[in-house]
Amino acid sequence: MKTTNLISEIRKKNSFLCIGLDVDLDKIPQHLLKEEDPIFAFNKEIIDATHSLAVAYKPNTAFYEAYGLKGWKALEKTINYLNENYPEIFTIADAKRGDIGNTSTMYAKAFFEDLGFDSVTVAPYMGQDSVEPFLSFEDKHTIMLALTSNKGAFDFQVKVSEGKELYKSVLETSTHWKNSENLMYVVGATKAEYFAEIRKIVPSSFLLVPGVGAQGGSLSEVCKYGITKDIGLLINSSRGIIYASQDTNFAQAAKSKALELQLEMKAIINDL
Amino acid sequence: MKTTNLISEIRKKNSFLCIGLDVDLDKIPQHLLKEEDPIFAFNKEIIDATHSLAVAYKPNTAFYEAYGLKGWKALEKTINYLNENYPEIFTIADAKRGDIGNTSTMYAKAFFEDLGFDSVTVAPYMGQDSVEPFLSFEDKHTIMLALTSNKGAFDFQVKVSEGKELYKSVLETSTHWKNSENLMYVVGATKAEYFAEIRKIVPSSFLLVPGVGAQGGSLSEVCKYGITKDIGLLINSSRGIIYASQDTNFAQAAKSKALELQLEMKAIINDL
C-alpha cells in the first residue's frame, strides 16, 4: 500500500486507529474455544465489528508463534481475510525482526510476499544492512523501533553518545539509508514529551504509537507534539479494545471501545 | 539443557562447533525437491552425517518463515528429530526476538515450550523487561546480541556513551538482570580483536560466534582472545558446511567440512 492511500483512508474514516490483534487463548471468550480455529474466529469477529473505525490492524507474531503451527495458520488466515475483505486496511506484522542482510531478505519475503502484509516492524540494533533488505520492497513499509513504550527503553535507547540519545541516532542515521522513504518508526505513547524532539528529526514520517490505554499513554498528549498535516500517526490499542468483554458480545464491546478512540481522534483532526 | 551438559559434550567430542541450518530451497541439492518436505529431508541428512562432530545446531527462523506454514512445519520436524535422536545436542533457535514483557513471554513459550529448543537468540534494544521473561525458564538459555558480525554492527553497537561502547553497556547491564546465569551472547568472529575486551566483562559466559568461514572470521584469532577454561565458545558455520556440495553426496561433503573445523578445534583444545 502507498502512503497516500493510508492518508486517504485516515481522512475518510476520521481515524488513525490501529487495532492490535494479540490473541491469547486464556483471554478470549471461552465459547470460541469450541471453534475449529478459535484464534481466527476471534479475529474475524473483531475485524468485522471494528473495520469502519480503524485504518490498520497489527497482529503481534509472538501470540501466533506461541501456538506453533496452529498459530501460524491462524495468522495466515487473518491476513488473508483482511486482504480479501478489507484491502483498504493497512496491515502490520509486529514481528520486530532483524538479521544480517541475506537473512533479513528471507524475513522480508516471509512477511511481504508469503503472508502479504503491508508492513513489518524491525529492530535497529544490527544497523543498516539488517534493515535495508526490507526497504527495497515497493509499496511496503518498514517500521523501525525508535523509542519503545516499555520501562526497558531507558536501558539503552536513551544513552547519550556525542551529545545525542541512541534513539535519535537511530532516527537520524536511518534517514540516510536506501529507500528510507519506506520507513516508519515505533514511538511509545508513554513518552509523549519526546515527540517534539522526534518531529525535529523525522518531521513527516508516520509513527506507530503503542502504549495508549493499558500502558497508560495519553492520546491528546501524543497528538499535541506528534501530529502532522497528514496526521502522521497510527495509534495502536490492543488489550483495551479486543478484551473489552469476555462475553458473547465481545465484538460489540470492542467496537464501543474503538468508537471512543475514533471519536477522540475525529475531534483532534477537526481541531487541526 | 544445563551448561554443564554442554561442556561435557564439548569435552567428549573435542568440538565446539555449531552448525547453522539455514535452508534455502534455491541452494539445496535439486534431487531433494521431489521429497514431500525437502527442507526437513535436507536437515535430516546433514544432521545424521555431522552430529558426531558438532555440539549444537542452529536453525535461523527466517529461512523457515519465508516458506510459510510449510517452513514452520519443517522447523518443528527438525527440532523434534534432534530432540528424539540426539538429545545430547544443544539446540538454538536463531530468532533474534524481543518485545515488551508479556509478549516476550509468548516468544519464550513458542521456542522453549512449544518447539522445545534449548536456547533462543534475542535482541537487546528494548532492554531488561524484554529479555528477563526468557531468562526465567529453567535449564534454557537466552543468547543476546552483543557485537554482531555484519557491517551494520558499526552503526550503533560501537557508539560510545559515558566512555563505553554500546555493546559493552549491553554486556555489563545484562549481568545484573534476574537469572542472568542463563545468558549467553552473540559476538561475531569478524571482530576477533574485541574478544579480549569482552572477556573482561563476561569472563566465563558462553559466546555464540557466527562469521567464521563465509563471512571471513578466523577461528584461531577468536580462540586466542575468547576461549575459557570451559571453552566458553560455540563457533557457528552455516553456508560453509551445509552447502559444501549440491550433489547427492552433499551430506558427506558437509561432514568433511565439519571435520576440518572439528580437527582445528581439537588442536586448539589440546594446546590449552
Short mmCIF file of N, CA, C and O in Angstrom, two decimals, chain A residues 5-124:
data_model
loop_
_atom_site.label_atom_id
_atom_site.label_comp_id
_atom_site.label_asym_id
_atom_site.label_seq_id
_atom_site.Cartn_x
_atom_site.Cartn_y
_atom_site.Cartn_z
N ASN A 5 -2.40 6.28 0.03
CA ASN A 5 -3.65 5.53 0.26
C ASN A 5 -3.99 5.46 1.75
O ASN A 5 -5.15 5.54 2.14
N LEU A 6 -2.96 5.29 2.56
CA LEU A 6 -3.18 5.27 4.02
C LEU A 6 -3.73 6.62 4.49
O LEU A 6 -4.69 6.68 5.27
N ILE A 7 -3.15 7.69 3.96
CA ILE A 7 -3.60 9.03 4.36
C ILE A 7 -5.06 9.26 3.92
O ILE A 7 -5.88 9.78 4.69
N SER A 8 -5.41 8.84 2.71
CA SER A 8 -6.81 8.96 2.25
C SER A 8 -7.76 8.24 3.19
O SER A 8 -8.84 8.74 3.50
N GLU A 9 -7.36 7.05 3.59
CA GLU A 9 -8.20 6.24 4.46
C GLU A 9 -8.40 6.92 5.82
O GLU A 9 -9.49 6.92 6.39
N ILE A 10 -7.32 7.52 6.32
CA ILE A 10 -7.40 8.26 7.59
C ILE A 10 -8.39 9.41 7.45
O ILE A 10 -9.26 9.62 8.31
N ARG A 11 -8.31 10.14 6.34
CA ARG A 11 -9.21 11.27 6.09
C ARG A 11 -10.66 10.81 5.97
O ARG A 11 -11.57 11.43 6.50
N LYS A 12 -10.84 9.69 5.28
CA LYS A 12 -12.20 9.18 5.02
C LYS A 12 -12.87 8.73 6.32
O LYS A 12 -14.04 9.01 6.57
N LYS A 13 -12.10 8.06 7.17
CA LYS A 13 -12.66 7.50 8.40
C LYS A 13 -12.54 8.43 9.60
O LYS A 13 -13.05 8.11 10.66
N ASN A 14 -11.83 9.54 9.42
CA ASN A 14 -11.52 10.39 10.58
C ASN A 14 -10.96 9.55 11.72
O ASN A 14 -11.40 9.64 12.88
N SER A 15 -10.03 8.72 11.37
CA SER A 15 -9.45 7.81 12.36
C SER A 15 -8.01 7.51 12.00
O SER A 15 -7.67 7.38 10.81
N PHE A 16 -7.15 7.43 13.02
CA PHE A 16 -5.79 6.91 12.80
C PHE A 16 -5.52 5.80 13.81
O PHE A 16 -4.43 5.64 14.34
N LEU A 17 -6.58 5.02 13.99
CA LEU A 17 -6.54 3.92 14.96
C LEU A 17 -6.01 2.64 14.33
O LEU A 17 -6.42 2.25 13.24
N CYS A 18 -5.09 2.00 15.05
CA CYS A 18 -4.58 0.68 14.70
C CYS A 18 -5.02 -0.26 15.81
O CYS A 18 -4.87 0.06 16.99
N ILE A 19 -5.56 -1.40 15.44
CA ILE A 19 -6.00 -2.35 16.47
C ILE A 19 -5.03 -3.53 16.52
O ILE A 19 -4.77 -4.17 15.50
N GLY A 20 -4.49 -3.77 17.69
CA GLY A 20 -3.52 -4.86 17.87
C GLY A 20 -4.22 -6.18 18.11
O GLY A 20 -4.98 -6.32 19.06
N LEU A 21 -3.96 -7.14 17.22
CA LEU A 21 -4.61 -8.45 17.33
C LEU A 21 -3.67 -9.42 18.06
O LEU A 21 -3.06 -10.29 17.46
N ASP A 22 -3.56 -9.22 19.38
CA ASP A 22 -2.66 -10.02 20.21
C ASP A 22 -3.49 -11.07 20.92
O ASP A 22 -3.90 -10.90 22.07
N VAL A 23 -3.75 -12.16 20.23
CA VAL A 23 -4.75 -13.12 20.71
C VAL A 23 -4.16 -14.15 21.67
O VAL A 23 -3.28 -14.93 21.29
N ASP A 24 -4.69 -14.13 22.88
CA ASP A 24 -4.26 -15.06 23.93
C ASP A 24 -5.47 -15.94 24.26
O ASP A 24 -6.51 -15.44 24.68
N LEU A 25 -5.32 -17.24 24.05
CA LEU A 25 -6.47 -18.16 24.25
C LEU A 25 -7.00 -18.14 25.68
O LEU A 25 -8.15 -18.51 25.92
N ASP A 26 -6.18 -17.69 26.62
CA ASP A 26 -6.66 -17.59 28.01
C ASP A 26 -7.55 -16.37 28.22
O ASP A 26 -8.21 -16.24 29.24
N LYS A 27 -7.53 -15.46 27.27
CA LYS A 27 -8.26 -14.19 27.47
C LYS A 27 -9.47 -14.02 26.57
O LYS A 27 -10.26 -13.11 26.78
N ILE A 28 -9.59 -14.84 25.54
CA ILE A 28 -10.73 -14.66 24.62
C ILE A 28 -11.97 -15.32 25.22
O ILE A 28 -11.87 -16.17 26.11
N PRO A 29 -13.15 -14.91 24.74
CA PRO A 29 -14.39 -15.52 25.25
C PRO A 29 -14.33 -17.05 25.12
O PRO A 29 -13.96 -17.56 24.05
N GLN A 30 -14.67 -17.71 26.19
CA GLN A 30 -14.45 -19.16 26.23
C GLN A 30 -15.34 -19.94 25.26
O GLN A 30 -15.01 -21.05 24.87
N HIS A 31 -16.48 -19.34 24.83
CA HIS A 31 -17.32 -20.06 23.87
C HIS A 31 -16.64 -20.26 22.52
O HIS A 31 -17.01 -21.14 21.76
N LEU A 32 -15.60 -19.44 22.26
CA LEU A 32 -14.90 -19.57 20.98
C LEU A 32 -13.97 -20.79 20.94
O LEU A 32 -13.56 -21.22 19.86
N LEU A 33 -13.65 -21.32 22.10
CA LEU A 33 -12.68 -22.42 22.15
C LEU A 33 -13.20 -23.68 21.47
O LEU A 33 -12.43 -24.57 21.11
N LYS A 34 -14.52 -23.76 21.28
CA LYS A 34 -15.05 -24.94 20.59
C LYS A 34 -14.97 -24.80 19.06
O LYS A 34 -15.24 -25.75 18.33
N GLU A 35 -14.60 -23.62 18.58
CA GLU A 35 -14.41 -23.41 17.13
C GLU A 35 -13.19 -24.19 16.65
O GLU A 35 -12.26 -24.43 17.41
N GLU A 36 -13.17 -24.51 15.38
CA GLU A 36 -12.03 -25.24 14.82
C GLU A 36 -10.75 -24.40 14.96
O GLU A 36 -9.68 -24.93 15.27
N ASP A 37 -10.86 -23.11 14.70
CA ASP A 37 -9.70 -22.22 14.81
C ASP A 37 -10.13 -21.01 15.65
O ASP A 37 -10.56 -19.98 15.11
N PRO A 38 -10.04 -21.13 16.98
CA PRO A 38 -10.54 -20.07 17.86
C PRO A 38 -9.85 -18.74 17.64
O PRO A 38 -10.48 -17.68 17.74
N ILE A 39 -8.56 -18.75 17.32
CA ILE A 39 -7.82 -17.50 17.13
C ILE A 39 -8.39 -16.74 15.93
O ILE A 39 -8.71 -15.56 16.01
N PHE A 40 -8.55 -17.45 14.82
CA PHE A 40 -9.09 -16.78 13.63
C PHE A 40 -10.54 -16.36 13.85
O PHE A 40 -10.95 -15.27 13.44
N ALA A 41 -11.33 -17.22 14.50
CA ALA A 41 -12.74 -16.90 14.76
C ALA A 41 -12.84 -15.59 15.56
O ALA A 41 -13.67 -14.73 15.27
N PHE A 42 -11.95 -15.46 16.56
CA PHE A 42 -11.91 -14.24 17.37
C PHE A 42 -11.54 -13.03 16.50
O PHE A 42 -12.25 -12.02 16.48
N ASN A 43 -10.46 -13.17 15.74
CA ASN A 43 -10.00 -12.05 14.90
C ASN A 43 -11.07 -11.62 13.90
O ASN A 43 -11.30 -10.43 13.69
N LYS A 44 -11.71 -12.60 13.28
CA LYS A 44 -12.72 -12.30 12.25
C LYS A 44 -13.85 -11.46 12.84
O LYS A 44 -14.25 -10.44 12.26
N GLU A 45 -14.32 -11.85 14.01
CA GLU A 45 -15.41 -11.09 14.63
C GLU A 45 -14.96 -9.68 15.03
O GLU A 45 -15.70 -8.71 14.86
N ILE A 46 -13.75 -9.59 15.58
CA ILE A 46 -13.22 -8.27 15.95
C ILE A 46 -13.07 -7.38 14.71
O ILE A 46 -13.48 -6.22 14.70
N ILE A 47 -12.51 -7.94 13.65
CA ILE A 47 -12.30 -7.16 12.43
C ILE A 47 -13.63 -6.72 11.82
O ILE A 47 -13.81 -5.55 11.47
N ASP A 48 -14.58 -7.64 11.71
CA ASP A 48 -15.87 -7.30 11.12
C ASP A 48 -16.58 -6.20 11.91
O ASP A 48 -17.26 -5.34 11.33
N ALA A 49 -16.39 -6.20 13.22
CA ALA A 49 -17.09 -5.22 14.07
C ALA A 49 -16.40 -3.85 14.09
O ALA A 49 -17.04 -2.83 14.34
N THR A 50 -15.09 -3.82 13.82
CA THR A 50 -14.34 -2.57 14.03
C THR A 50 -13.75 -1.94 12.77
O THR A 50 -13.20 -0.84 12.83
N HIS A 51 -13.84 -2.61 11.63
CA HIS A 51 -13.08 -2.16 10.45
C HIS A 51 -13.46 -0.76 9.99
O HIS A 51 -12.63 -0.07 9.38
N SER A 52 -14.67 -0.31 10.27
CA SER A 52 -15.04 1.04 9.81
C SER A 52 -14.45 2.14 10.70
O SER A 52 -14.47 3.32 10.35
N LEU A 53 -13.90 1.73 11.84
CA LEU A 53 -13.35 2.69 12.81
C LEU A 53 -11.83 2.71 12.83
O LEU A 53 -11.22 3.60 13.43
N ALA A 54 -11.21 1.72 12.21
CA ALA A 54 -9.75 1.58 12.26
C ALA A 54 -9.17 1.66 10.86
O ALA A 54 -9.83 1.29 9.89
N VAL A 55 -7.92 2.13 10.77
CA VAL A 55 -7.25 2.16 9.47
C VAL A 55 -6.16 1.10 9.36
O VAL A 55 -5.60 0.88 8.29
N ALA A 56 -5.86 0.45 10.49
CA ALA A 56 -4.79 -0.56 10.48
C ALA A 56 -5.06 -1.65 11.51
O ALA A 56 -5.69 -1.40 12.54
N TYR A 57 -4.57 -2.85 11.20
CA TYR A 57 -4.57 -3.95 12.17
C TYR A 57 -3.14 -4.46 12.31
O TYR A 57 -2.40 -4.49 11.32
N LYS A 58 -2.82 -4.85 13.52
CA LYS A 58 -1.44 -5.23 13.82
C LYS A 58 -1.40 -6.51 14.67
O LYS A 58 -1.45 -6.44 15.88
N PRO A 59 -1.35 -7.68 14.03
CA PRO A 59 -1.11 -8.89 14.81
C PRO A 59 0.35 -8.92 15.27
O PRO A 59 1.25 -8.64 14.48
N ASN A 60 0.57 -9.19 16.54
CA ASN A 60 1.94 -9.39 17.03
C ASN A 60 2.27 -10.87 16.88
O ASN A 60 1.58 -11.73 17.44
N THR A 61 3.32 -11.15 16.12
CA THR A 61 3.62 -12.55 15.76
C THR A 61 3.87 -13.46 16.96
O THR A 61 3.64 -14.66 16.88
N ALA A 62 4.30 -12.89 18.08
CA ALA A 62 4.59 -13.71 19.27
C ALA A 62 3.37 -14.52 19.68
O ALA A 62 3.48 -15.69 20.07
N PHE A 63 2.20 -13.88 19.61
CA PHE A 63 0.98 -14.53 20.08
C PHE A 63 0.57 -15.69 19.17
O PHE A 63 -0.17 -16.56 19.58
N TYR A 64 1.03 -15.68 17.95
CA TYR A 64 0.70 -16.74 17.00
C TYR A 64 1.76 -17.85 17.08
O TYR A 64 1.43 -19.03 17.12
N GLU A 65 3.02 -17.46 17.16
CA GLU A 65 4.10 -18.44 17.26
C GLU A 65 3.97 -19.29 18.52
O GLU A 65 4.35 -20.46 18.55
N ALA A 66 3.42 -18.68 19.58
CA ALA A 66 3.28 -19.42 20.84
C ALA A 66 2.38 -20.65 20.68
O ALA A 66 2.46 -21.58 21.47
N TYR A 67 1.52 -20.64 19.65
CA TYR A 67 0.65 -21.79 19.40
C TYR A 67 1.15 -22.66 18.25
O TYR A 67 0.40 -23.47 17.70
N GLY A 68 2.40 -22.47 17.88
CA GLY A 68 3.02 -23.35 16.88
C GLY A 68 2.33 -23.28 15.52
O GLY A 68 1.88 -22.21 15.10
N LEU A 69 2.27 -24.41 14.85
CA LEU A 69 1.69 -24.49 13.51
C LEU A 69 0.28 -23.93 13.44
O LEU A 69 -0.09 -23.22 12.51
N LYS A 70 -0.52 -24.29 14.46
CA LYS A 70 -1.90 -23.84 14.58
C LYS A 70 -1.94 -22.30 14.59
O LYS A 70 -2.80 -21.68 13.96
N GLY A 71 -1.00 -21.71 15.32
CA GLY A 71 -0.94 -20.26 15.43
C GLY A 71 -0.54 -19.60 14.12
O GLY A 71 -1.10 -18.60 13.70
N TRP A 72 0.47 -20.19 13.48
CA TRP A 72 0.94 -19.63 12.20
C TRP A 72 -0.18 -19.69 11.16
O TRP A 72 -0.36 -18.78 10.36
N LYS A 73 -0.96 -20.78 11.21
CA LYS A 73 -2.08 -20.93 10.29
C LYS A 73 -3.14 -19.85 10.56
O LYS A 73 -3.72 -19.28 9.63
N ALA A 74 -3.38 -19.58 11.83
CA ALA A 74 -4.36 -18.54 12.20
C ALA A 74 -3.88 -17.16 11.73
O ALA A 74 -4.69 -16.33 11.29
N LEU A 75 -2.57 -16.93 11.80
CA LEU A 75 -2.01 -15.66 11.33
C LEU A 75 -2.23 -15.53 9.82
O LEU A 75 -2.66 -14.48 9.32
N GLU A 76 -1.97 -16.62 9.11
CA GLU A 76 -2.14 -16.64 7.65
C GLU A 76 -3.60 -16.39 7.28
O GLU A 76 -3.90 -15.60 6.37
N LYS A 77 -4.51 -17.04 8.00
CA LYS A 77 -5.94 -16.85 7.71
C LYS A 77 -6.37 -15.40 8.01
O LYS A 77 -7.19 -14.83 7.29
N THR A 78 -5.82 -14.84 9.07
CA THR A 78 -6.18 -13.48 9.46
C THR A 78 -5.73 -12.46 8.40
O THR A 78 -6.53 -11.61 7.98
N ILE A 79 -4.50 -12.57 7.95
CA ILE A 79 -4.03 -11.60 6.95
C ILE A 79 -4.75 -11.82 5.62
O ILE A 79 -5.12 -10.85 4.94
N ASN A 80 -5.02 -13.07 5.27
CA ASN A 80 -5.77 -13.32 4.03
C ASN A 80 -7.18 -12.74 4.12
O ASN A 80 -7.68 -12.16 3.16
N TYR A 81 -7.79 -12.89 5.28
CA TYR A 81 -9.14 -12.36 5.48
C TYR A 81 -9.15 -10.83 5.32
O TYR A 81 -10.03 -10.27 4.66
N LEU A 82 -8.16 -10.20 5.92
CA LEU A 82 -8.05 -8.74 5.80
C LEU A 82 -7.83 -8.32 4.35
O LEU A 82 -8.50 -7.42 3.84
N ASN A 83 -6.89 -8.97 3.68
CA ASN A 83 -6.57 -8.58 2.31
C ASN A 83 -7.73 -8.82 1.34
O ASN A 83 -7.94 -8.06 0.39
N GLU A 84 -8.50 -9.87 1.59
CA GLU A 84 -9.62 -10.19 0.69
C GLU A 84 -10.83 -9.30 0.94
O GLU A 84 -11.51 -8.89 0.01
N ASN A 85 -11.12 -9.03 2.22
CA ASN A 85 -12.35 -8.33 2.55
C ASN A 85 -12.18 -6.84 2.80
O ASN A 85 -13.13 -6.08 2.60
N TYR A 86 -11.03 -6.44 3.25
CA TYR A 86 -10.80 -5.03 3.58
C TYR A 86 -9.45 -4.57 3.04
O TYR A 86 -8.55 -4.21 3.80
N PRO A 87 -9.29 -4.61 1.70
CA PRO A 87 -7.97 -4.29 1.12
C PRO A 87 -7.53 -2.85 1.39
O PRO A 87 -6.36 -2.53 1.23
N GLU A 88 -8.46 -2.00 1.82
CA GLU A 88 -8.13 -0.60 2.12
C GLU A 88 -7.43 -0.46 3.47
O GLU A 88 -6.91 0.61 3.80
N ILE A 89 -7.43 -1.53 4.26
CA ILE A 89 -6.82 -1.51 5.60
C ILE A 89 -5.30 -1.73 5.49
O ILE A 89 -4.83 -2.58 4.73
N PHE A 90 -4.54 -0.96 6.26
CA PHE A 90 -3.07 -1.09 6.32
C PHE A 90 -2.75 -2.19 7.34
O PHE A 90 -3.22 -2.15 8.48
N THR A 91 -1.95 -3.16 6.91
CA THR A 91 -1.67 -4.30 7.80
C THR A 91 -0.21 -4.29 8.26
O THR A 91 0.70 -4.03 7.47
N ILE A 92 -0.03 -4.58 9.53
CA ILE A 92 1.30 -4.52 10.16
C ILE A 92 1.61 -5.86 10.82
O ILE A 92 0.88 -6.30 11.71
N ALA A 93 2.68 -6.51 10.39
CA ALA A 93 3.17 -7.70 11.10
C ALA A 93 4.11 -7.19 12.18
O ALA A 93 5.22 -6.72 11.89
N ASP A 94 3.65 -7.24 13.43
CA ASP A 94 4.51 -6.74 14.51
C ASP A 94 5.44 -7.87 14.94
O ASP A 94 5.13 -8.69 15.78
N ALA A 95 6.59 -7.90 14.28
CA ALA A 95 7.49 -9.05 14.37
C ALA A 95 8.85 -8.68 14.96
O ALA A 95 9.57 -9.52 15.45
N LYS A 96 9.19 -7.39 14.89
CA LYS A 96 10.45 -6.88 15.44
C LYS A 96 11.64 -7.72 15.00
O LYS A 96 12.50 -8.07 15.79
N ARG A 97 11.71 -8.00 13.69
CA ARG A 97 12.78 -8.81 13.15
C ARG A 97 14.03 -7.97 12.85
O ARG A 97 14.00 -6.74 12.91
N GLY A 98 15.07 -8.66 12.42
CA GLY A 98 16.32 -8.00 12.04
C GLY A 98 17.45 -9.01 12.10
O GLY A 98 17.59 -9.71 13.10
N ASP A 99 18.23 -9.10 11.03
CA ASP A 99 19.32 -10.09 10.97
C ASP A 99 20.30 -9.61 9.92
O ASP A 99 20.11 -8.55 9.33
N ILE A 100 21.36 -10.37 9.68
CA ILE A 100 22.30 -9.96 8.63
C ILE A 100 21.57 -9.98 7.29
O ILE A 100 20.53 -10.63 7.14
N GLY A 101 22.14 -9.26 6.31
CA GLY A 101 21.45 -8.96 5.05
C GLY A 101 20.67 -10.08 4.39
O GLY A 101 19.45 -9.97 4.21
N ASN A 102 21.35 -11.20 4.03
CA ASN A 102 20.63 -12.23 3.28
C ASN A 102 19.51 -12.85 4.11
O ASN A 102 18.50 -13.32 3.59
N THR A 103 19.68 -12.82 5.43
CA THR A 103 18.66 -13.39 6.31
C THR A 103 17.48 -12.43 6.46
O THR A 103 16.32 -12.86 6.48
N SER A 104 17.76 -11.14 6.54
CA SER A 104 16.67 -10.16 6.59
C SER A 104 15.83 -10.24 5.31
O SER A 104 14.61 -10.05 5.36
N THR A 105 16.48 -10.52 4.20
CA THR A 105 15.73 -10.69 2.95
C THR A 105 14.71 -11.82 3.08
O THR A 105 13.57 -11.70 2.60
N MET A 106 15.10 -12.90 3.77
CA MET A 106 14.17 -14.02 3.97
C MET A 106 12.98 -13.58 4.83
O MET A 106 11.84 -13.95 4.58
N TYR A 107 13.25 -12.81 5.87
CA TYR A 107 12.15 -12.28 6.70
C TYR A 107 11.23 -11.38 5.88
O TYR A 107 10.00 -11.44 6.00
N ALA A 108 11.84 -10.52 5.06
CA ALA A 108 11.03 -9.62 4.24
C ALA A 108 10.13 -10.42 3.31
O ALA A 108 8.94 -10.12 3.16
N LYS A 109 10.68 -11.48 2.72
CA LYS A 109 9.86 -12.35 1.85
C LYS A 109 8.73 -12.99 2.64
O LYS A 109 7.61 -13.12 2.15
N ALA A 110 9.05 -13.43 3.86
CA ALA A 110 8.04 -14.10 4.69
C ALA A 110 6.84 -13.19 4.92
O ALA A 110 5.69 -13.59 4.73
N PHE A 111 7.11 -11.94 5.30
CA PHE A 111 6.00 -11.06 5.69
C PHE A 111 5.39 -10.30 4.52
O PHE A 111 4.18 -10.10 4.48
N PHE A 112 6.21 -9.86 3.57
CA PHE A 112 5.68 -9.09 2.44
C PHE A 112 5.11 -9.99 1.34
O PHE A 112 4.07 -9.69 0.76
N GLU A 113 5.82 -11.07 1.03
CA GLU A 113 5.41 -11.89 -0.11
C GLU A 113 4.57 -13.09 0.31
O GLU A 113 3.45 -13.26 -0.15
N ASP A 114 5.09 -13.91 1.21
CA ASP A 114 4.34 -15.12 1.57
C ASP A 114 3.04 -14.75 2.28
O ASP A 114 1.97 -15.24 1.92
N LEU A 115 3.11 -13.89 3.29
CA LEU A 115 1.90 -13.54 4.04
C LEU A 115 1.15 -12.34 3.44
O LEU A 115 -0.06 -12.22 3.62
N GLY A 116 1.85 -11.46 2.76
CA GLY A 116 1.16 -10.33 2.12
C GLY A 116 0.82 -9.17 3.05
O GLY A 116 -0.19 -8.48 2.84
N PHE A 117 1.65 -8.94 4.06
CA PHE A 117 1.45 -7.76 4.92
C PHE A 117 1.93 -6.50 4.18
O PHE A 117 2.84 -6.56 3.35
N ASP A 118 1.35 -5.35 4.56
CA ASP A 118 1.80 -4.07 4.00
C ASP A 118 3.07 -3.58 4.69
O ASP A 118 3.79 -2.74 4.15
N SER A 119 3.30 -4.06 5.91
CA SER A 119 4.44 -3.55 6.67
C SER A 119 4.88 -4.56 7.73
O SER A 119 4.13 -5.48 8.07
N VAL A 120 6.08 -4.34 8.24
CA VAL A 120 6.62 -5.21 9.30
C VAL A 120 7.45 -4.34 10.24
O VAL A 120 8.07 -3.37 9.80
N THR A 121 7.42 -4.66 11.53
CA THR A 121 8.27 -3.93 12.46
C THR A 121 9.64 -4.61 12.53
O THR A 121 9.75 -5.83 12.44
N VAL A 122 10.69 -3.79 12.67
CA VAL A 122 12.07 -4.31 12.75
C VAL A 122 12.82 -3.63 13.90
O VAL A 122 12.45 -2.55 14.35
N ALA A 123 13.88 -4.31 14.35
CA ALA A 123 14.72 -3.78 15.43
C ALA A 123 15.99 -3.20 14.80
O ALA A 123 16.51 -3.75 13.83
N PRO A 124 16.53 -2.10 15.35
CA PRO A 124 17.64 -1.40 14.69
C PRO A 124 19.04 -1.85 15.10
O PRO A 124 20.03 -1.42 14.50
#
